[in-house]
Amino acid sequence: MEKFVIEGNTRLCGEVEISGAKNAAVAILPATLLIDGITTLENVPNISDVKIICEILCSLGAKVTWTDIHTVVVDSTNLTCTHAPLEMTSKFRASYYLLGALLGRCKDVEVGLPGGCNLGARPIDQHIKGFEALGAEVEYGQGKINAKADELIGNSIYFDVVSVGATINLILASVLAKGTTVLDNVAKEPHIVDVANFLTTVGADIRGAGTDVIKINGVEKLTGNHTYSIVPDQIETGTFMLAALASKGDILIKNCIYEHMDCLSAKILEMGGKIENFGDSIRVYSDSKIHPTNIKTLPYPGFPTDLQPQIGVALSIADGTSIINESIWDSRFQYTNELNKMGAKITSQGKTAIFEGVEKLTGAPLYASDLRAGAALLIAGIIADGKSEIYNIHYIDRGYENIEEKLRKLGAKIERINEE
Ligand code: EPZ
């Protein structure tokens, strides 16, 4: 079992390079299954979730080759199987994208019920409602989902909740459907736009990604021999912005998109941090007390739930009381118990947590409960007095590439230790 050991009390200073977006990559790799040919993907994050998807693509008959550490070539010309291995697909959430992609290409699919981070109830009723509206028959139970159709026919689908996964899955299922599909009340995250841009590059006809309504005119086939570069990771960018603020450091964050960070930038300025925009890089620095503020997580362009634990660390040492209202996931305050072990004063009930700022956090043994909670605990360990040990770091490896190396370059004293 691996753990991180951190000697704290560090101001993070220097430069960091952001990787390609995890939540775009885990959708675009399954999307290559729709293509009758070879696709080259660049700026692919080298993280464990991506490696599992590549293995799954191989098990379906695709040929996957890493030509360098961030470039993957997928040849989906001859798919040999539409049933993805259950034990692999149920390991992570994004395996649900195999549903939309294989249904779209082969009109038949079976995957394990999606697993992933433990954030409370994670229904997929909107995905299923959408597939059925296109004419598919969907059955689920005993740990798996099957969907099949004679043909998929475009339809109008209104989503009851704004869902990243359902929006992307219905784009995947409808690009090769007959006729026009209109998706209403969709998610607008940067990775939605990236998936649509990718599919448009390979021949799909998708309009409106990034707005509330997406229209897809089905096409006969998607073609190979294209190269596409995955968008920089909005959440990794935000994690380093908040690490700079919380550690009263000075970080130049390179290879990122400033416009994706508007909501977080506004909060960081309100909390006393300073920001400079250089187009494809952002400098965040701070040398003063953190001001308290209130946060409500919302779908994009609102405050991302995936940055809620990281901003929670900064608020735990703010000069006053702050409130966070988590409106997306039922169970995303588990990290506050770990911060309280470090001397924080946070009370959480249901989807609300109250942060009474304390002067300092103190190092402790800490357990990550999910990916972003893990990122928050890394920041907490770095700013705390003394030594912290972080366990369950496989969660962190799912979504952050080479995180300890990036943090070490910024001055963090962090080691990955393999413990029997
Ligand atoms: C995506 O999850 C991300 N995962 C999550 O990131 C992220 O927290 C989430 O979007 C919200 O931004 C991936 O992209 C792989 P949703 P997803 O469908 O698609 C409800 C991370 O740390 N809902 O947008 O599963 C649902 O319960 C991960 O990188 C339904 O009710 O999220 C939730 O309250 C964790 N029915 C809300 O919608 C459905 O059919 C948003 O969920 C689908 C969702």
mmCIF file of C-alpha atoms and ligand atoms in Angstrom, residues 22-24 26 49 93-94 96-97 117 119 121-128 161-166 168 187 189 191 235 298-300 304-306 327-330 332 351 370-372, ligand 1:
data_model
loop_
_atom_site.group_PDB
_atom_site.id
_atom_site.type_symbol
_atom_site.label_atom_id
_atom_site.label_comp_id
_atom_site.label_asym_id
_atom_site.label_seq_id
_atom_site.Cartn_x
_atom_site.Cartn_y
_atom_site.Cartn_z
ATOM 1 C CA LYS A 22 -9.179 13.792 -16.985
ATOM 2 C CA ASN A 23 -12.907 14.215 -17.458
ATOM 3 C CA ALA A 24 -12.456 14.987 -21.169
ATOM 4 C CA VAL A 26 -12.226 9.523 -20.048
ATOM 5 C CA ASP A 49 -8.386 6.057 -14.946
ATOM 6 C CA ARG A 93 -17.487 5.935 -13.073
ATOM 7 C CA ALA A 94 -16.640 6.977 -16.602
ATOM 8 C CA TYR A 96 -20.704 4.553 -18.525
ATOM 9 C CA TYR A 97 -19.381 6.305 -21.656
ATOM 10 C CA CYS A 117 -15.485 7.797 -6.070
ATOM 11 C CA LEU A 119 -19.826 10.676 -3.280
ATOM 12 C CA ALA A 121 -26.027 8.297 -4.636
ATOM 13 C CA ARG A 122 -24.936 8.435 -8.279
ATOM 14 C CA PRO A 123 -27.993 7.544 -10.386
ATOM 15 C CA ILE A 124 -27.867 7.162 -14.184
ATOM 16 C CA ASP A 125 -31.608 7.414 -14.841
ATOM 17 C CA GLN A 126 -31.094 10.359 -17.229
ATOM 18 C CA HIS A 127 -28.657 8.357 -19.370
ATOM 19 C CA ILE A 128 -31.162 5.494 -19.592
ATOM 20 C CA VAL A 161 -31.174 17.398 -13.960
ATOM 21 C CA VAL A 162 -28.091 18.974 -15.469
ATOM 22 C CA SER A 163 -25.752 16.003 -15.833
ATOM 23 C CA VAL A 164 -22.245 15.950 -17.316
ATOM 24 C CA GLY A 165 -22.351 12.186 -17.861
ATOM 25 C CA ALA A 166 -25.841 12.047 -19.409
ATOM 26 C CA ILE A 168 -21.874 13.336 -23.052
ATOM 27 C CA ALA A 187 -24.294 20.471 -18.901
ATOM 28 C CA GLU A 189 -18.529 22.147 -18.625
ATOM 29 C CA HIS A 191 -15.044 18.897 -21.136
ATOM 30 C CA ILE A 235 -9.898 21.072 -12.009
ATOM 31 C CA LEU A 298 -23.308 24.463 -9.101
ATOM 32 C CA PRO A 299 -22.992 23.121 -12.650
ATOM 33 C CA TYR A 300 -20.623 25.115 -14.897
ATOM 34 C CA PRO A 304 -17.355 23.308 -9.444
ATOM 35 C CA THR A 305 -18.070 20.613 -6.877
ATOM 36 C CA ASP A 306 -14.699 19.118 -7.871
ATOM 37 C CA SER A 327 -25.584 21.143 -4.220
ATOM 38 C CA ILE A 328 -24.308 18.350 -6.511
ATOM 39 C CA TRP A 329 -23.234 15.383 -4.343
ATOM 40 C CA ASP A 330 -24.764 14.061 -1.079
ATOM 41 C CA ARG A 332 -18.715 15.370 -0.275
ATOM 42 C CA LYS A 351 -25.077 19.296 2.258
ATOM 43 C CA ASP A 370 -12.213 10.267 -2.924
ATOM 44 C CA LEU A 371 -10.088 11.940 -5.596
ATOM 45 C CA ARG A 372 -10.742 15.610 -4.767
HETATM 46 C C1 EPZ B 1 -19.020 14.166 -13.581
HETATM 47 O O1 EPZ B 1 -19.673 13.101 -12.885
HETATM 48 C C2 EPZ B 1 -17.568 14.104 -13.164
HETATM 49 N N1 EPZ B 1 -17.036 12.803 -13.528
HETATM 50 C C3 EPZ B 1 -17.443 14.332 -11.663
HETATM 51 O O2 EPZ B 1 -16.068 14.427 -11.367
HETATM 52 C C4 EPZ B 1 -18.110 15.658 -11.278
HETATM 53 O O3 EPZ B 1 -18.134 15.791 -9.870
HETATM 54 C C5 EPZ B 1 -19.541 15.727 -11.813
HETATM 55 O O4 EPZ B 1 -19.565 15.431 -13.238
HETATM 56 C C6 EPZ B 1 -20.195 17.082 -11.612
HETATM 57 O O5 EPZ B 1 -19.430 18.078 -12.229
HETATM 58 C C7 EPZ B 1 -16.666 12.577 -14.788
HETATM 59 O O6 EPZ B 1 -16.718 13.434 -15.651
HETATM 60 C C8 EPZ B 1 -16.130 11.231 -15.087
HETATM 61 P P1 EPZ B 1 -23.374 14.337 -13.175
HETATM 62 P P2 EPZ B 1 -21.110 12.638 -13.333
HETATM 63 O O7 EPZ B 1 -24.076 13.330 -13.983
HETATM 64 O O8 EPZ B 1 -21.215 12.737 -14.813
HETATM 65 C C9 EPZ B 1 -27.449 13.787 -10.666
HETATM 66 C C10 EPZ B 1 -14.074 14.026 -10.228
HETATM 67 O O9 EPZ B 1 -13.701 14.239 -9.050
HETATM 68 N N2 EPZ B 1 -27.798 12.795 -11.708
HETATM 69 O O10 EPZ B 1 -23.118 15.690 -13.748
HETATM 70 O O11 EPZ B 1 -21.340 11.317 -12.718
HETATM 71 C C11 EPZ B 1 -26.295 13.297 -9.799
HETATM 72 O O12 EPZ B 1 -26.750 12.490 -8.743
HETATM 73 C C12 EPZ B 1 -15.447 13.452 -10.509
HETATM 74 O O13 EPZ B 1 -13.360 14.241 -11.225
HETATM 75 C C13 EPZ B 1 -29.047 12.209 -11.699
HETATM 76 O O14 EPZ B 1 -29.886 12.474 -10.825
HETATM 77 O O15 EPZ B 1 -22.004 13.734 -12.647
HETATM 78 C C14 EPZ B 1 -25.706 14.608 -9.332
HETATM 79 O O16 EPZ B 1 -26.428 15.103 -8.243
HETATM 80 C C15 EPZ B 1 -16.186 13.088 -9.270
HETATM 81 N N3 EPZ B 1 -29.362 11.309 -12.683
HETATM 82 C C16 EPZ B 1 -25.927 15.553 -10.515
HETATM 83 O O17 EPZ B 1 -26.957 14.946 -11.306
HETATM 84 C C17 EPZ B 1 -28.481 10.991 -13.676
HETATM 85 O O18 EPZ B 1 -28.838 10.181 -14.550
HETATM 86 C C18 EPZ B 1 -24.716 15.776 -11.420
HETATM 87 O O19 EPZ B 1 -24.173 14.516 -11.808
HETATM 88 C C19 EPZ B 1 -27.221 11.603 -13.694
HETATM 89 C C20 EPZ B 1 -26.890 12.503 -12.686
#
